PDB file of C-alpha atoms in Angstrom:
ATOM      1  CA  MET A   1      87.995  82.630  79.540  1.00 37.00           C
ATOM      2  CA  GLN A   2      87.423  86.000  79.455  1.00 39.00           C
ATOM      3  CA  GLN A   3      87.576  87.326  75.917  1.00 40.00           C
ATOM      4  CA  ILE A   4      89.183  90.425  75.420  1.00 39.00           C
ATOM      5  CA  LYS A   5      89.522  92.408  71.989  1.00 41.00           C
ATOM      6  CA  ILE A   6      92.897  93.881  70.897  1.00 38.00           C
ATOM      7  CA  SER A   7      92.473  97.241  68.930  1.00 43.00           C
ATOM      8  CA  ASP A   8      96.015  97.314  68.007  1.00 45.00           C
ATOM      9  CA  GLU A   9      99.507  95.678  67.426  1.00 47.00           C
ATOM     10  CA  GLY A  10     101.184  98.009  70.389  1.00 50.00           C
ATOM     11  CA  ASN A  11      97.959  97.063  72.688  1.00 53.00           C
ATOM     12  CA  TYR A  12      98.314  93.369  71.711  1.00 48.00           C
ATOM     13  CA  GLU A  13     102.286  93.070  73.062  1.00 58.00           C
ATOM     14  CA  THR A  14     101.700  95.107  76.223  1.00 56.00           C
ATOM     15  CA  LEU A  15      98.984  92.408  77.076  1.00 51.00           C
ATOM     16  CA  GLN A  16     101.484  89.628  76.282  1.00 56.00           C
ATOM     17  CA  LYS A  17     104.154  91.014  78.640  1.00 58.00           C
ATOM     18  CA  LEU A  18     101.965  91.863  81.301  1.00 53.00           C
ATOM     19  CA  ARG A  19     100.019  88.256  81.074  1.00 54.00           C
ATOM     20  CA  LEU A  20     103.780  86.798  81.737  1.00 56.00           C
ATOM     21  CA  ARG A  21     104.944  89.143  84.753  1.00 54.00           C
ATOM     22  CA  ASN A  22     101.150  88.252  86.219  1.00 51.00           C
ATOM     23  CA  ARG A  23     102.035  84.216  85.854  1.00 53.00           C
ATOM     24  CA  ARG A  24     105.434  85.249  87.409  1.00 54.00           C
ATOM     25  CA  SER A  25     104.228  86.706  90.076  1.00 56.00           C
ATOM     26  CA  GLY A  26     101.597  84.404  91.442  1.00 70.00           C
ATOM     27  CA  SER A  27      98.001  86.405  90.973  1.00 77.00           C
ATOM     28  CA  LYS A  28      95.410  85.970  89.113  1.00 85.00           C
ATOM     29  CA  TYR A  29      95.330  89.665  87.898  1.00 90.00           C
ATOM     30  CA  LYS A  30      98.010  91.776  86.099  1.00 90.00           C
ATOM     31  CA  GLY A  31      99.903  94.780  88.440  1.00 92.00           C
ATOM     32  CA  VAL A  32      99.520  92.167  91.593  1.00 94.00           C
ATOM     33  CA  VAL A  33     101.900  90.700  93.320  1.00 92.00           C
ATOM     34  CA  PRO A  34     101.636  89.144  96.768  1.00 92.00           C
ATOM     35  CA  GLN A  35     102.814  90.573  99.898  1.00 91.00           C
ATOM     36  CA  PRO A  36     103.373  89.130 103.666  1.00 89.00           C
ATOM     37  CA  LYS A  37     100.463  88.990 105.578  1.00 84.00           C
ATOM     38  CA  GLY A  38      98.246  87.718 102.937  1.00 87.00           C
ATOM     39  CA  ARG A  39      98.242  91.538 102.045  1.00 88.00           C
ATOM     40  CA  TRP A  40      98.078  91.892  97.878  1.00 93.00           C
ATOM     41  CA  GLY A  41     100.626  95.211  96.577  1.00 94.00           C
ATOM     42  CA  ALA A  42      99.888  97.104  93.397  1.00 94.00           C
ATOM     43  CA  GLN A  43     102.454  98.230  90.697  1.00 94.00           C
ATOM     44  CA  ILE A  44     102.279  99.293  87.276  1.00 93.00           C
ATOM     45  CA  TYR A  45     105.865  99.403  84.304  1.00 93.00           C
ATOM     46  CA  VAL A  46     105.618 102.606  82.652  1.00 91.00           C
ATOM     47  CA  ASN A  47     108.879 103.181  80.094  1.00 89.00           C
ATOM     48  CA  GLY A  48     110.567 100.655  82.420  1.00 88.00           C
ATOM     49  CA  GLN A  49     109.727 102.712  85.127  1.00 91.00           C
ATOM     50  CA  ARG A  50     107.654 101.725  88.341  1.00 92.00           C
ATOM     51  CA  TYR A  51     105.057 102.761  90.367  1.00 92.00           C
ATOM     52  CA  TRP A  52     104.124 101.380  93.740  1.00 92.00           C
ATOM     53  CA  LEU A  53      99.953 101.696  93.919  1.00 92.00           C
ATOM     54  CA  GLY A  54     100.034 100.611  97.324  1.00 89.00           C
ATOM     55  CA  THR A  55      99.078  97.204  99.778  1.00 90.00           C
ATOM     56  CA  TYR A  56      95.603  95.824  99.514  1.00 90.00           C
ATOM     57  CA  ARG A  57      93.576  93.450 101.800  1.00 86.00           C
ATOM     58  CA  ASP A  58      92.519  91.425  98.412  1.00 88.00           C
ATOM     59  CA  GLN A  59      93.551  91.016  95.568  1.00 91.00           C
ATOM     60  CA  ASP A  60      90.587  92.875  93.579  1.00 92.00           C
ATOM     61  CA  GLU A  61      90.994  95.768  95.130  1.00 91.00           C
ATOM     62  CA  ALA A  62      94.867  95.925  94.383  1.00 93.00           C
ATOM     63  CA  ALA A  63      93.561  94.773  90.522  1.00 93.00           C
ATOM     64  CA  LYS A  64      90.816  97.610  90.684  1.00 93.00           C
ATOM     65  CA  ALA A  65      94.029 100.472  91.672  1.00 93.00           C
ATOM     66  CA  TYR A  66      95.969  99.096  88.922  1.00 94.00           C
ATOM     67  CA  ASP A  67      93.431  99.944  86.234  1.00 92.00           C
ATOM     68  CA  ILE A  68      92.542 103.102  87.348  1.00 92.00           C
ATOM     69  CA  ALA A  69      96.807 103.921  87.270  1.00 93.00           C
ATOM     70  CA  ALA A  70      96.477 102.068  83.566  1.00 92.00           C
ATOM     71  CA  LEU A  71      94.112 104.780  82.216  1.00 91.00           C
ATOM     72  CA  SER A  72      96.068 107.435  83.774  1.00 90.00           C
ATOM     73  CA  PHE A  73      98.773 106.478  82.092  1.00 90.00           C
ATOM     74  CA  ARG A  74      97.482 105.510  78.630  1.00 87.00           C
ATOM     75  CA  GLY A  75      94.238 106.254  78.558  1.00 84.00           C
ATOM     76  CA  ARG A  76      89.971 105.820  78.505  1.00 78.00           C
ATOM     77  CA  ASP A  77      90.653 103.689  75.107  1.00 76.00           C
ATOM     78  CA  PHE A  78      93.624 101.014  76.953  1.00 80.00           C
ATOM     79  CA  VAL A  79      92.036  97.525  76.579  1.00 74.00           C
ATOM     80  CA  ALA A  80      94.910  95.529  78.981  1.00 81.00           C
ATOM     81  CA  LEU A  81      92.571  95.733  81.650  1.00 88.00           C
ATOM     82  CA  ASN A  82      91.905  93.397  84.781  1.00 89.00           C
ATOM     83  CA  PHE A  83      88.266  94.316  84.957  1.00 85.00           C
ATOM     84  CA  GLN A  84      86.451  95.550  81.462  1.00 72.00           C
ATOM     85  CA  LYS A  85      83.531  96.744  80.542  1.00 56.00           C
ATOM     86  CA  GLY A  86      80.443  95.165  82.266  1.00 42.00           C
ATOM     87  CA  HIS A  87      82.647  93.843  85.977  1.00 44.00           C
ATOM     88  CA  ASN A  88      83.306  97.736  86.782  1.00 51.00           C
ATOM     89  CA  LYS A  89      80.694  99.361  88.285  1.00 50.00           C
ATOM     90  CA  GLU A  90      82.941 102.670  89.095  1.00 50.00           C
ATOM     91  CA  VAL A  91      83.336 102.984  84.948  1.00 49.00           C
ATOM     92  CA  ASP A  92      79.715 101.342  83.032  1.00 50.00           C
ATOM     93  CA  ASP A  93      78.172 103.712  82.805  1.00 61.00           C
ATOM     94  CA  GLN A  94      79.066 106.680  79.769  1.00 66.00           C
ATOM     95  CA  GLU A  95      78.079 109.518  82.128  1.00 68.00           C
ATOM     96  CA  GLN A  96      80.383 108.088  84.517  1.00 74.00           C
ATOM     97  CA  ALA A  97      83.317 106.675  82.380  1.00 78.00           C
ATOM     98  CA  ASP A  98      83.711 110.705  81.235  1.00 80.00           C
ATOM     99  CA  THR A  99      83.530 112.002  84.413  1.00 82.00           C
ATOM    100  CA  VAL A 100      86.811 109.499  85.284  1.00 86.00           C
ATOM    101  CA  ALA A 101      88.018 110.339  82.402  1.00 86.00           C
ATOM    102  CA  GLU A 102      87.760 113.930  83.252  1.00 86.00           C
ATOM    103  CA  PHE A 103      89.210 113.517  87.172  1.00 87.00           C
ATOM    104  CA  LEU A 104      91.859 111.427  85.426  1.00 88.00           C
ATOM    105  CA  GLN A 105      93.364 114.192  82.967  1.00 86.00           C
ATOM    106  CA  SER A 106      92.698 116.830  85.357  1.00 83.00           C
ATOM    107  CA  HIS A 107      95.808 115.638  87.859  1.00 83.00           C
ATOM    108  CA  PRO A 108      99.186 115.056  86.861  1.00 85.00           C
ATOM    109  CA  LYS A 109     100.000 110.980  86.742  1.00 87.00           C
ATOM    110  CA  GLU A 110     102.170 110.984  89.674  1.00 85.00           C
ATOM    111  CA  GLY A 111      99.312 112.718  91.577  1.00 83.00           C
ATOM    112  CA  ILE A 112      97.445 109.971  91.306  1.00 89.00           C
ATOM    113  CA  VAL A 113      99.490 107.185  91.878  1.00 89.00           C
ATOM    114  CA  ASP A 114      99.776 109.013  95.385  1.00 84.00           C
ATOM    115  CA  MET A 115      96.161 108.535  96.188  1.00 85.00           C
ATOM    116  CA  LEU A 116      96.577 105.231  95.079  1.00 88.00           C
ATOM    117  CA  ARG A 117      99.321 104.378  97.494  1.00 85.00           C
ATOM    118  CA  ALA A 118      97.372 106.905  99.974  1.00 79.00           C
ATOM    119  CA  GLN A 119      94.220 104.841  98.995  1.00 80.00           C
ATOM    120  CA  THR A 120      92.709 108.335  99.237  1.00 80.00           C
ATOM    121  CA  TYR A 121      91.247 108.165  95.223  1.00 86.00           C
ATOM    122  CA  HIS A 122      88.323 107.406  95.227  1.00 84.00           C
ATOM    123  CA  GLU A 123      87.340 109.953  98.228  1.00 77.00           C
ATOM    124  CA  GLU A 124      88.650 112.998  95.379  1.00 79.00           C
ATOM    125  CA  LEU A 125      86.400 111.078  92.909  1.00 84.00           C
ATOM    126  CA  GLN A 126      83.314 111.487  94.990  1.00 79.00           C
ATOM    127  CA  GLN A 127      84.408 115.268  95.551  1.00 73.00           C
ATOM    128  CA  MET A 128      84.451 115.607  92.289  1.00 77.00           C
ATOM    129  CA  MET A 129      81.522 114.297  91.239  1.00 78.00           C
ATOM    130  CA  MET A 130      79.950 116.326  94.614  1.00 73.00           C
ATOM    131  CA  LYS A 131      80.964 119.704  93.030  1.00 70.00           C
ATOM    132  CA  GLN A 132      79.370 119.662  89.516  1.00 71.00           C
ATOM    133  CA  LYS A 133      76.237 117.761  91.506  1.00 68.00           C
ATOM    134  CA  HIS A 134      76.140 121.178  93.767  1.00 60.00           C
ATOM    135  CA  GLY A 135      76.939 123.431  90.868  1.00 60.00           C
ATOM    136  CA  HIS A 136      80.949 124.735  92.090  1.00 53.00           C
ATOM    137  CA  GLY A 137      83.088 124.781  89.516  1.00 49.00           C
ATOM    138  CA  GLN A 138      87.120 123.926  89.586  1.00 48.00           C
ATOM    139  CA  ASP A 139      88.489 127.021  88.408  1.00 47.00           C
ATOM    140  CA  GLN A 140      91.267 126.405  91.253  1.00 49.00           C
ATOM    141  CA  PRO A 141      93.944 123.824  90.800  1.00 49.00           C
ATOM    142  CA  PRO A 142      92.581 120.785  92.488  1.00 48.00           C
ATOM    143  CA  GLY A 143      93.034 121.180  96.461  1.00 50.00           C
ATOM    144  CA  GLN A 144      93.426 125.083  96.241  1.00 50.00           C
ATOM    145  CA  ALA A 145      89.401 125.569  96.562  1.00 51.00           C
ATOM    146  CA  GLN A 146      89.196 122.867  99.450  1.00 52.00           C
ATOM    147  CA  ALA A 147      91.980 124.110 101.615  1.00 52.00           C
ATOM    148  CA  GLN A 148      90.349 127.656 101.351  1.00 59.00           C
ATOM    149  CA  ALA A 149      87.022 126.496 102.563  1.00 67.00           C
ATOM    150  CA  PRO A 150      85.564 127.640 106.069  1.00 83.00           C
ATOM    151  CA  ARG A 151      86.141 124.931 108.130  1.00 87.00           C
ATOM    152  CA  ARG A 152      85.738 124.368 112.380  1.00 91.00           C
ATOM    153  CA  ILE A 153      88.793 123.327 114.885  1.00 93.00           C
ATOM    154  CA  LEU A 154      87.564 119.585 115.966  1.00 94.00           C
ATOM    155  CA  PHE A 155      90.620 119.598 118.573  1.00 95.00           C
ATOM    156  CA  GLN A 156      94.218 121.066 118.775  1.00 95.00           C
ATOM    157  CA  LYS A 157      96.724 118.147 120.036  1.00 95.00           C
ATOM    158  CA  LEU A 158     100.452 119.246 121.631  1.00 95.00           C
ATOM    159  CA  LEU A 159     102.763 116.879 120.705  1.00 95.00           C
ATOM    160  CA  THR A 160     104.362 114.846 123.534  1.00 95.00           C
ATOM    161  CA  PRO A 161     108.161 113.072 122.696  1.00 95.00           C
ATOM    162  CA  SER A 162     105.942 109.660 122.691  1.00 94.00           C
ATOM    163  CA  ASP A 163     103.811 110.993 120.250  1.00 95.00           C
ATOM    164  CA  VAL A 164     107.642 111.815 117.803  1.00 94.00           C
ATOM    165  CA  GLY A 165     109.014 108.463 119.408  1.00 92.00           C
ATOM    166  CA  LYS A 166     109.859 105.525 117.824  1.00 89.00           C
ATOM    167  CA  GLN A 167     106.322 103.417 119.161  1.00 88.00           C
ATOM    168  CA  ASN A 168     105.314 105.662 115.652  1.00 90.00           C
ATOM    169  CA  ARG A 169     101.935 106.309 117.096  1.00 93.00           C
ATOM    170  CA  LEU A 170      99.747 109.635 117.975  1.00 95.00           C
ATOM    171  CA  VAL A 171      97.206 109.273 120.726  1.00 94.00           C
ATOM    172  CA  ILE A 172      94.300 110.628 120.039  1.00 94.00           C
ATOM    173  CA  PRO A 173      92.147 112.042 123.529  1.00 93.00           C
ATOM    174  CA  LYS A 174      89.344 109.168 124.621  1.00 92.00           C
ATOM    175  CA  ARG A 175      86.944 111.642 124.341  1.00 93.00           C
ATOM    176  CA  HIS A 176      88.029 113.245 120.938  1.00 94.00           C
ATOM    177  CA  ALA A 177      88.268 109.772 119.393  1.00 92.00           C
ATOM    178  CA  GLU A 178      84.982 108.804 120.553  1.00 91.00           C
ATOM    179  CA  LYS A 179      82.831 112.671 118.905  1.00 92.00           C
ATOM    180  CA  TYR A 180      84.902 112.789 115.933  1.00 91.00           C
ATOM    181  CA  PHE A 181      85.875 109.385 115.125  1.00 89.00           C
ATOM    182  CA  PRO A 182      82.984 106.917 117.111  1.00 85.00           C
ATOM    183  CA  MET A 183      83.747 103.160 116.169  1.00 77.00           C
ATOM    184  CA  LYS A 184      82.796  99.778 117.128  1.00 61.00           C
ATOM    185  CA  LYS A 185      84.855  99.070 120.543  1.00 50.00           C
ATOM    186  CA  HIS A 186      84.158  95.785 120.439  1.00 43.00           C
ATOM    187  CA  ILE A 187      84.635  93.214 117.683  1.00 40.00           C
ATOM    188  CA  THR A 188      84.469  89.308 117.485  1.00 36.00           C
ATOM    189  CA  VAL A 189      85.010  87.674 113.940  1.00 36.00           C
ATOM    190  CA  THR A 190      84.268  83.987 113.203  1.00 33.00           C
ATOM    191  CA  ALA A 191      87.201  81.668 111.892  1.00 34.00           C
ATOM    192  CA  GLU A 192      85.931  78.697 110.034  1.00 36.00           C
ATOM    193  CA  ALA A 193      88.221  75.874 110.902  1.00 35.00           C
ATOM    194  CA  LYS A 194      88.058  71.851 110.277  1.00 37.00           C
ATOM    195  CA  PRO A 195      85.368  70.650 111.952  1.00 40.00           C
ATOM    196  CA  THR A 196      86.689  69.282 115.597  1.00 42.00           C
ATOM    197  CA  ASN A 197      84.841  66.574 118.337  1.00 45.00           C
ATOM    198  CA  ASN A 198      84.803  69.912 120.553  1.00 44.00           C
ATOM    199  CA  SER A 199      83.648  72.712 118.164  1.00 43.00           C
ATOM    200  CA  SER A 200      83.272  73.386 114.317  1.00 43.00           C
ATOM    201  CA  GLY A 201      84.691  76.667 114.281  1.00 44.00           C
ATOM    202  CA  SER A 202      86.676  79.420 116.198  1.00 42.00           C
ATOM    203  CA  ARG A 203      86.419  83.153 117.579  1.00 43.00           C
ATOM    204  CA  ALA A 204      88.854  85.652 118.142  1.00 41.00           C
ATOM    205  CA  LYS A 205      88.550  89.436 119.225  1.00 45.00           C
ATOM    206  CA  VAL A 206      90.160  91.944 116.556  1.00 47.00           C
ATOM    207  CA  ARG A 207      91.485  95.187 117.721  1.00 58.00           C
ATOM    208  CA  PRO A 208      88.586  98.033 116.390  1.00 69.00           C
ATOM    209  CA  GLU A 209      90.648 100.258 113.461  1.00 75.00           C
ATOM    210  CA  LYS A 210      89.230 102.649 111.130  1.00 77.00           C
ATOM    211  CA  ALA A 211      90.545 104.618 108.863  1.00 76.00           C
ATOM    212  CA  VAL A 212      91.066 108.643 109.353  1.00 81.00           C
ATOM    213  CA  ILE A 213      91.050 109.843 105.993  1.00 76.00           C
ATOM    214  CA  CYS A 214      92.289 113.773 106.417  1.00 81.00           C
ATOM    215  CA  GLN A 215      93.170 116.314 103.777  1.00 74.00           C
ATOM    216  CA  GLU A 216      96.407 118.722 104.169  1.00 79.00           C
ATOM    217  CA  VAL A 217      94.986 122.393 104.754  1.00 75.00           C
ATOM    218  CA  ASP A 218      98.861 123.504 103.770  1.00 69.00           C
ATOM    219  CA  GLY A 219     100.886 121.834 100.607  1.00 59.00           C
ATOM    220  CA  GLY A 220      97.958 121.453  97.460  1.00 62.00           C
ATOM    221  CA  GLY A 221      95.813 119.940  99.668  1.00 70.00           C
ATOM    222  CA  ARG A 222      97.116 116.450  99.715  1.00 75.00           C
ATOM    223  CA  TRP A 223      95.280 113.701 101.623  1.00 76.00           C
ATOM    224  CA  TRP A 224      96.758 111.538 104.009  1.00 83.00           C
ATOM    225  CA  ARG A 225      94.841 108.323 105.485  1.00 82.00           C
ATOM    226  CA  PHE A 226      95.715 107.673 109.037  1.00 87.00           C
ATOM    227  CA  ARG A 227      94.313 104.236 110.693  1.00 87.00           C
ATOM    228  CA  LEU A 228      93.101 104.719 114.344  1.00 90.00           C
ATOM    229  CA  ALA A 229      93.084 101.574 116.447  1.00 90.00           C
ATOM    230  CA  TYR A 230      91.518 101.004 119.952  1.00 89.00           C
ATOM    231  CA  TRP A 231      93.094  99.091 122.468  1.00 84.00           C
ATOM    232  CA  ASN A 232      91.243  97.065 124.926  1.00 83.00           C
ATOM    233  CA  ARG A 233      93.471  96.399 127.290  1.00 83.00           C
ATOM    234  CA  SER A 234      94.894 100.425 128.304  1.00 84.00           C
ATOM    235  CA  ARG A 235      90.869 101.709 126.560  1.00 86.00           C
ATOM    236  CA  SER A 236      93.152 104.746 124.717  1.00 90.00           C
ATOM    237  CA  TYR A 237      93.013 105.827 121.101  1.00 92.00           C
ATOM    238  CA  ALA A 238      95.678 106.256 118.592  1.00 93.00           C
ATOM    239  CA  ILE A 239      96.767 107.072 115.323  1.00 93.00           C
ATOM    240  CA  THR A 240      99.178 104.214 113.960  1.00 90.00           C
ATOM    241  CA  ARG A 241      99.476 103.691 110.083  1.00 85.00           C
ATOM    242  CA  GLY A 242     100.296 106.400 108.049  1.00 87.00           C
ATOM    243  CA  TRP A 243     101.348 108.807 111.153  1.00 93.00           C
ATOM    244  CA  SER A 244     105.311 107.729 110.827  1.00 91.00           C
ATOM    245  CA  ARG A 245     105.508 109.179 107.536  1.00 88.00           C
ATOM    246  CA  PHE A 246     103.200 112.703 108.130  1.00 91.00           C
ATOM    247  CA  LEU A 247     105.724 112.977 110.932  1.00 92.00           C
ATOM    248  CA  LYS A 248     108.898 112.442 108.577  1.00 91.00           C
ATOM    249  CA  GLU A 249     107.361 114.754 105.726  1.00 89.00           C
ATOM    250  CA  LYS A 250     106.354 117.722 107.969  1.00 91.00           C
ATOM    251  CA  ASN A 251     109.441 117.727 110.576  1.00 92.00           C
ATOM    252  CA  LEU A 252     107.567 118.024 113.407  1.00 94.00           C
ATOM    253  CA  LYS A 253     109.182 117.816 116.987  1.00 94.00           C
ATOM    254  CA  ALA A 254     107.865 117.318 120.977  1.00 94.00           C
ATOM    255  CA  GLY A 255     106.242 121.143 121.074  1.00 93.00           C
ATOM    256  CA  ASP A 256     104.549 121.169 117.990  1.00 95.00           C
ATOM    257  CA  LYS A 257     100.574 121.206 117.439  1.00 94.00           C
ATOM    258  CA  VAL A 258      98.353 119.123 115.055  1.00 94.00           C
ATOM    259  CA  SER A 259      94.934 120.210 114.289  1.00 94.00           C
ATOM    260  CA  PHE A 260      92.169 118.442 113.188  1.00 94.00           C
ATOM    261  CA  GLU A 261      89.487 120.448 111.731  1.00 93.00           C
ATOM    262  CA  GLN A 262      86.475 119.627 109.336  1.00 90.00           C
ATOM    263  CA  SER A 263      84.435 122.095 106.215  1.00 85.00           C
ATOM    264  CA  THR A 264      81.423 123.837 107.313  1.00 84.00           C
ATOM    265  CA  GLY A 265      80.635 122.591 104.001  1.00 74.00           C
ATOM    266  CA  TYR A 266      78.283 120.620 101.540  1.00 68.00           C
ATOM    267  CA  ASP A 267      80.685 117.649 101.780  1.00 68.00           C
ATOM    268  CA  GLY A 268      81.810 117.703 105.897  1.00 78.00           C
ATOM    269  CA  ARG A 269      85.046 116.564 105.013  1.00 80.00           C
ATOM    270  CA  LEU A 270      88.550 116.163 107.788  1.00 87.00           C
ATOM    271  CA  TYR A 271      91.275 118.492 107.282  1.00 89.00           C
ATOM    272  CA  ILE A 272      94.885 117.912 109.133  1.00 91.00           C
ATOM    273  CA  HIS A 273      96.818 121.090 109.521  1.00 90.00           C
ATOM    274  CA  TYR A 274     100.038 121.272 112.284  1.00 92.00           C
ATOM    275  CA  TYR A 275     102.123 124.682 113.519  1.00 90.00           C
ATOM    276  CA  LYS A 276     105.544 124.758 114.034  1.00 90.00           C
ATOM    277  CA  PRO A 277     106.278 127.958 117.017  1.00 84.00           C
ATOM    278  CA  THR A 278     107.287 131.124 115.259  1.00 73.00           C
ATOM    279  CA  ALA A 279     110.415 131.264 117.669  1.00 54.00           C
ATOM    280  CA  ARG A 280     112.083 129.096 119.647  1.00 47.00           C
ATOM    281  CA  VAL A 281     113.739 130.604 122.975  1.00 40.00           C
ATOM    282  CA  GLN A 282     117.409 130.613 122.341  1.00 47.00           C
ATOM    283  CA  GLU A 283     119.696 131.305 125.341  1.00 42.00           C
ATOM    284  CA  SER A 284     121.511 134.126 125.556  1.00 47.00           C
ATOM    285  CA  PRO A 285     124.462 135.072 123.756  1.00 56.00           C
ATOM    286  CA  PRO A 286     127.619 135.851 126.196  1.00 59.00           C
ATOM    287  CA  ALA A 287     128.250 138.869 127.315  1.00 60.00           C
ATOM    288  CA  ALA A 288     131.121 140.746 125.638  1.00 62.00           C
ATOM    289  CA  PRO A 289     134.193 141.405 127.737  1.00 61.00           C
ATOM    290  CA  ALA A 290     134.110 145.368 129.439  1.00 60.00           C
ATOM    291  CA  ILE A 291     137.234 146.413 127.850  1.00 64.00           C
ATOM    292  CA  VAL A 292     139.556 149.952 129.699  1.00 60.00           C
ATOM    293  CA  ARG A 293     142.298 152.060 127.942  1.00 64.00           C
ATOM    294  CA  LEU A 294     144.867 152.016 130.591  1.00 65.00           C
ATOM    295  CA  PHE A 295     148.587 153.569 129.309  1.00 64.00           C
ATOM    296  CA  GLY A 296     147.458 154.039 126.014  1.00 63.00           C
ATOM    297  CA  LYS A 297     146.187 150.243 125.760  1.00 65.00           C
ATOM    298  CA  ASP A 298     143.262 148.230 125.800  1.00 63.00           C
ATOM    299  CA  ILE A 299     142.854 145.590 128.601  1.00 65.00           C
ATOM    300  CA  ALA A 300     139.681 143.504 128.409  1.00 59.00           C
ATOM    301  CA  LEU A 301     138.189 142.980 132.464  1.00 60.00           C
ATOM    302  CA  GLY A 302     136.771 139.359 133.267  1.00 55.00           C
TER     303      GLY A 302
END
C-alpha cells in the first residue's frame, strides 16, 4: 500500500473522511463513483458542497480529474491525492508543477470545474504552455485574447427543425466533416471471451466517434466538447453529445446559424460561433378604422 505523508492534523482528518467515503463508493480512488455502462464519475466535496466533475471511461481518468479539482480548491500542498509525486507525470517536473499551479490560480475554481466537466482542462493547460513557449503574455483575461485572434470560417450550418428537435444532434454535411474532422470510418475490436469449440473470441463493429473541442467566440472564451459520430448505414455525420446543452443554453431555434471556425495562428484551435437573425418578419398591425365626422359625431367606417 502506498504510504502518504500527513503534514498536519487537518489533512489527516480530511484523508480519513475521504477513505471512508471511498470505501462506500465502490472505487479504489477518492472522489470516484461508478456510473452506468461501465463508466466512472468524478466529484469533490468542498465545505459540504458537492461539485460534479464529469463522467469518464475509466477510473484513472476520473481520479486525475479529482486531483486537479483538489489542487484548485485546496492548494498545491494538499496531500490527500489519488496520484502522489512519481505517479502523475503532469506535476512531477518542478517547472511543470509551477505552470500547473499558475494555471489553476489564474482561473476561478468554478471555471476549473467547468473545464473538467467538459473535459477541456488539458487543452486549456496546453494552450497556456504554448503561449509561454512562443512568448505570448497573459495580459488579457483567459479566453478574451483567443476570442479576438484571427480566424477563418471552415463552414456554417443553417439550423433545420431536426437540428433543434428531440433527436439532440446536429447533422454535419459529409464533405465538411471529412475535410475538417477526419476520423477512421471502420473500427473493429476483438472482445475477449471464454474459449469455445467454435472460436476463442468475438469481433464486433463499433460506431466511429471523435471528440471535437471548440472554444466559444463569445461568452468569455468558454470551451465546448462535442462528440462527432458516423453512421455506417446512412453514411452521415452528426454531433451528438454536447449539442443539446449548447442548443439549450444559447436558446437556438430553426433558422439560426452556427459557424465552425479555426485560428490562423500557431495553435490552429477550433471555434464555434452562432448567429441569430437581427430582426424577424413580424405581422403588420391591423389598419386603424377610418373615421368620419357626421353631424358633429365621429363615426368609424368598416
